[in-house]
Amino acid sequence: MGKNIAILLMVLFSSCKGNSQKTETKKEETFEITKSDAEWKSTLTELEYYVLRKAGTERAFTSDLLTNKEAGTYVCAACGTPLFKSEHKYKSGTGWPSFYQEIEGNVAFDVDYNIGYARTEEHCATCGGHLGHVFDDGPEPTGKRHCINGVALNFIPNVENQ
Ligand code: FE
């Protein structure tokens, strides 16, 4: 009897967890920069809010940063944390800015089931803003494809190029 209840609780718990990850960025983690939903809404554009705070996806081939080849750093559009470097950016052909490597420690990872199967979600480690997903079909040396919403990033050119 006790065992059955334990199994039932496990099932309930895991299904709740799955649901909570469907629509929003992960809530269990605590982030250095934490704002209320209303505060994020007032500081982000509508599309930034949809992607960063609601784990939405921008339409493919719509980001200005997609074809950007300048040397510099891609920072979180919500909090300014450096997330990706231009030297790790490559043309994936997917329609979203793609990198084979993140700035280690500044990006955190999670799993979502938004489209029915497990995908590795990635978000800003400082504010929790959703960035995109990581796949294993990227180029060497990492073999990773960080498929990132351009609207979640701001580009800061290197000083020597300005
Ligand atoms: Fe951030």
mmCIF file of C-alpha atoms and ligand atoms in Angstrom:
data_model
loop_
_atom_site.group_PDB
_atom_site.id
_atom_site.type_symbol
_atom_site.label_atom_id
_atom_site.label_comp_id
_atom_site.label_asym_id
_atom_site.label_seq_id
_atom_site.Cartn_x
_atom_site.Cartn_y
_atom_site.Cartn_z
ATOM 1 C CA MET A 1 0.000 0.000 0.000
ATOM 2 C CA GLY A 2 2.698 2.459 1.085
ATOM 3 C CA LYS A 3 4.732 1.515 -1.964
ATOM 4 C CA ASN A 4 1.777 2.170 -4.269
ATOM 5 C CA ILE A 5 1.326 5.650 -2.835
ATOM 6 C CA ALA A 6 5.016 6.332 -3.275
ATOM 7 C CA ILE A 7 4.817 5.294 -6.936
ATOM 8 C CA LEU A 8 1.687 7.410 -7.438
ATOM 9 C CA LEU A 9 3.416 10.426 -5.914
ATOM 10 C CA MET A 10 6.430 9.871 -8.142
ATOM 11 C CA VAL A 11 4.219 9.782 -11.238
ATOM 12 C CA LEU A 12 2.318 12.906 -10.155
ATOM 13 C CA PHE A 13 5.517 14.733 -9.361
ATOM 14 C CA SER A 14 7.224 13.903 -12.611
ATOM 15 C CA SER A 15 4.193 14.810 -14.728
ATOM 16 C CA CYS A 16 3.824 18.152 -12.941
ATOM 17 C CA LYS A 17 7.464 18.859 -13.567
ATOM 18 C CA GLY A 18 7.022 18.068 -17.249
ATOM 19 C CA ASN A 19 4.063 20.436 -17.505
ATOM 20 C CA SER A 20 5.774 23.303 -15.772
ATOM 21 C CA GLN A 21 8.610 23.156 -18.260
ATOM 22 C CA LYS A 22 6.301 23.329 -21.230
ATOM 23 C CA THR A 23 5.510 26.989 -21.112
ATOM 24 C CA GLU A 24 8.016 28.789 -18.951
ATOM 25 C CA THR A 25 11.664 28.992 -18.145
ATOM 26 C CA LYS A 26 12.785 26.901 -15.222
ATOM 27 C CA LYS A 27 11.589 28.171 -11.873
ATOM 28 C CA GLU A 28 13.467 25.890 -9.479
ATOM 29 C CA GLU A 29 16.841 27.523 -10.126
ATOM 30 C CA THR A 30 17.619 30.767 -8.408
ATOM 31 C CA PHE A 31 19.332 33.412 -10.496
ATOM 32 C CA GLU A 32 21.567 36.295 -9.551
ATOM 33 C CA ILE A 33 19.242 38.631 -11.438
ATOM 34 C CA THR A 34 15.621 37.945 -10.572
ATOM 35 C CA LYS A 35 12.729 40.162 -11.619
ATOM 36 C CA SER A 36 8.971 39.811 -11.433
ATOM 37 C CA ASP A 37 7.059 39.007 -14.574
ATOM 38 C CA ALA A 38 5.742 42.587 -14.662
ATOM 39 C CA GLU A 39 9.272 43.999 -14.386
ATOM 40 C CA TRP A 40 10.530 41.837 -17.263
ATOM 41 C CA LYS A 41 7.527 42.850 -19.341
ATOM 42 C CA SER A 42 8.308 46.530 -18.836
ATOM 43 C CA THR A 43 12.029 46.224 -19.645
ATOM 44 C CA LEU A 44 11.900 43.847 -22.640
ATOM 45 C CA THR A 45 10.269 44.236 -26.035
ATOM 46 C CA GLU A 46 7.275 42.004 -26.692
ATOM 47 C CA LEU A 47 9.342 39.551 -28.745
ATOM 48 C CA GLU A 48 12.228 39.538 -26.248
ATOM 49 C CA TYR A 49 9.750 38.808 -23.467
ATOM 50 C CA TYR A 50 8.119 35.999 -25.456
ATOM 51 C CA VAL A 51 11.469 34.312 -26.181
ATOM 52 C CA LEU A 52 13.457 35.041 -23.012
ATOM 53 C CA ARG A 53 10.723 34.705 -20.391
ATOM 54 C CA LYS A 54 8.201 32.375 -22.089
ATOM 55 C CA ALA A 55 10.703 30.135 -23.877
ATOM 56 C CA GLY A 56 9.243 31.125 -27.249
ATOM 57 C CA THR A 57 11.055 30.860 -30.577
ATOM 58 C CA GLU A 58 11.558 33.685 -33.079
ATOM 59 C CA ARG A 59 10.683 32.981 -36.708
ATOM 60 C CA ALA A 60 13.602 31.516 -38.660
ATOM 61 C CA PHE A 61 15.685 33.897 -40.793
ATOM 62 C CA THR A 62 14.326 37.000 -39.004
ATOM 63 C CA SER A 63 17.296 37.894 -36.778
ATOM 64 C CA ASP A 64 19.609 40.748 -37.780
ATOM 65 C CA LEU A 65 22.413 38.834 -36.073
ATOM 66 C CA LEU A 66 22.028 35.795 -38.338
ATOM 67 C CA THR A 67 24.489 37.056 -40.940
ATOM 68 C CA ASN A 68 26.608 39.194 -38.614
ATOM 69 C CA LYS A 69 30.283 38.340 -39.172
ATOM 70 C CA GLU A 70 31.830 41.118 -37.078
ATOM 71 C CA ALA A 71 34.256 40.222 -34.290
ATOM 72 C CA GLY A 72 32.754 40.686 -30.861
ATOM 73 C CA THR A 73 30.687 39.236 -28.068
ATOM 74 C CA TYR A 74 27.053 38.215 -27.966
ATOM 75 C CA VAL A 75 25.503 39.152 -24.637
ATOM 76 C CA CYS A 76 22.160 38.385 -23.003
ATOM 77 C CA ALA A 77 19.547 40.875 -24.252
ATOM 78 C CA ALA A 78 17.952 40.863 -20.803
ATOM 79 C CA CYS A 79 20.926 41.278 -18.461
ATOM 80 C CA GLY A 80 24.082 41.853 -20.536
ATOM 81 C CA THR A 81 25.948 38.698 -19.509
ATOM 82 C CA PRO A 82 28.467 37.629 -22.219
ATOM 83 C CA LEU A 83 27.153 34.350 -23.657
ATOM 84 C CA PHE A 84 28.837 33.621 -27.012
ATOM 85 C CA LYS A 85 31.892 34.802 -28.943
ATOM 86 C CA SER A 86 31.962 35.673 -32.635
ATOM 87 C CA GLU A 87 34.821 33.229 -33.295
ATOM 88 C CA HIS A 88 32.523 30.349 -32.305
ATOM 89 C CA LYS A 89 29.682 31.440 -34.600
ATOM 90 C CA TYR A 90 29.098 29.519 -37.822
ATOM 91 C CA LYS A 91 26.556 29.314 -40.621
ATOM 92 C CA SER A 92 24.270 26.375 -39.807
ATOM 93 C CA GLY A 93 21.649 27.092 -42.470
ATOM 94 C CA THR A 94 18.838 26.717 -39.910
ATOM 95 C CA GLY A 95 17.808 30.368 -39.879
ATOM 96 C CA TRP A 96 18.920 30.978 -36.296
ATOM 97 C CA PRO A 97 22.295 32.319 -35.121
ATOM 98 C CA SER A 98 24.407 29.246 -34.358
ATOM 99 C CA PHE A 99 27.527 28.701 -32.279
ATOM 100 C CA TYR A 100 29.588 25.574 -31.640
ATOM 101 C CA GLN A 101 30.550 26.728 -28.177
ATOM 102 C CA GLU A 102 29.177 28.910 -25.377
ATOM 103 C CA ILE A 103 31.131 31.060 -22.934
ATOM 104 C CA GLU A 104 31.511 28.382 -20.318
ATOM 105 C CA GLY A 105 29.764 29.001 -17.008
ATOM 106 C CA ASN A 106 27.589 31.829 -18.342
ATOM 107 C CA VAL A 107 25.051 29.553 -19.992
ATOM 108 C CA ALA A 108 23.024 26.929 -18.109
ATOM 109 C CA PHE A 109 21.211 23.902 -19.466
ATOM 110 C CA ASP A 110 17.933 22.129 -18.893
ATOM 111 C CA VAL A 111 15.703 19.653 -20.718
ATOM 112 C CA ASP A 112 12.357 20.554 -22.256
ATOM 113 C CA TYR A 113 9.649 18.515 -23.964
ATOM 114 C CA ASN A 114 7.919 21.432 -25.739
ATOM 115 C CA ILE A 115 7.670 19.642 -29.064
ATOM 116 C CA GLY A 116 7.091 16.143 -27.727
ATOM 117 C CA TYR A 117 10.619 14.866 -27.223
ATOM 118 C CA ALA A 118 13.530 15.776 -24.985
ATOM 119 C CA ARG A 119 15.693 18.643 -26.128
ATOM 120 C CA THR A 120 18.531 20.346 -24.293
ATOM 121 C CA GLU A 121 17.307 23.852 -23.559
ATOM 122 C CA GLU A 122 19.793 26.578 -22.754
ATOM 123 C CA HIS A 123 19.377 29.767 -20.783
ATOM 124 C CA CYS A 124 21.366 32.664 -19.371
ATOM 125 C CA ALA A 125 22.966 31.519 -16.113
ATOM 126 C CA THR A 126 22.610 35.018 -14.642
ATOM 127 C CA CYS A 127 18.942 35.859 -15.281
ATOM 128 C CA GLY A 128 17.456 32.548 -16.459
ATOM 129 C CA GLY A 129 16.361 33.990 -19.816
ATOM 130 C CA HIS A 130 15.676 31.298 -22.433
ATOM 131 C CA LEU A 131 18.149 31.394 -25.338
ATOM 132 C CA GLY A 132 17.515 28.330 -27.495
ATOM 133 C CA HIS A 133 18.571 24.674 -27.677
ATOM 134 C CA VAL A 134 21.741 22.611 -28.113
ATOM 135 C CA PHE A 135 22.001 19.763 -30.606
ATOM 136 C CA ASP A 136 24.739 17.237 -31.343
ATOM 137 C CA ASP A 137 25.049 17.982 -35.064
ATOM 138 C CA GLY A 138 27.455 20.919 -34.874
ATOM 139 C CA PRO A 139 30.944 21.262 -36.367
ATOM 140 C CA GLU A 140 34.286 20.343 -34.809
ATOM 141 C CA PRO A 141 35.865 20.773 -32.339
ATOM 142 C CA THR A 142 32.797 20.409 -30.069
ATOM 143 C CA GLY A 143 30.252 18.788 -32.419
ATOM 144 C CA LYS A 144 27.622 20.996 -30.758
ATOM 145 C CA ARG A 145 25.107 23.295 -32.417
ATOM 146 C CA HIS A 146 23.843 25.995 -30.091
ATOM 147 C CA CYS A 147 20.724 27.138 -31.940
ATOM 148 C CA ILE A 148 20.017 30.567 -30.468
ATOM 149 C CA ASN A 149 17.211 33.091 -30.861
ATOM 150 C CA GLY A 150 18.875 36.275 -32.116
ATOM 151 C CA VAL A 151 16.341 38.374 -30.228
ATOM 152 C CA ALA A 152 17.723 36.957 -26.966
ATOM 153 C CA LEU A 153 21.160 38.396 -27.803
ATOM 154 C CA ASN A 154 22.768 41.801 -28.182
ATOM 155 C CA PHE A 155 26.031 42.124 -30.091
ATOM 156 C CA ILE A 156 28.961 44.097 -28.666
ATOM 157 C CA PRO A 157 31.715 44.633 -31.289
ATOM 158 C CA ASN A 158 35.327 44.273 -30.143
ATOM 159 C CA VAL A 159 36.864 47.612 -29.178
ATOM 160 C CA GLU A 160 39.652 47.313 -31.782
ATOM 161 C CA ASN A 161 37.040 47.231 -34.573
ATOM 162 C CA GLN A 162 35.254 50.402 -33.532
HETATM 163 FE FE FE B 1 20.620 37.147 -18.805
#
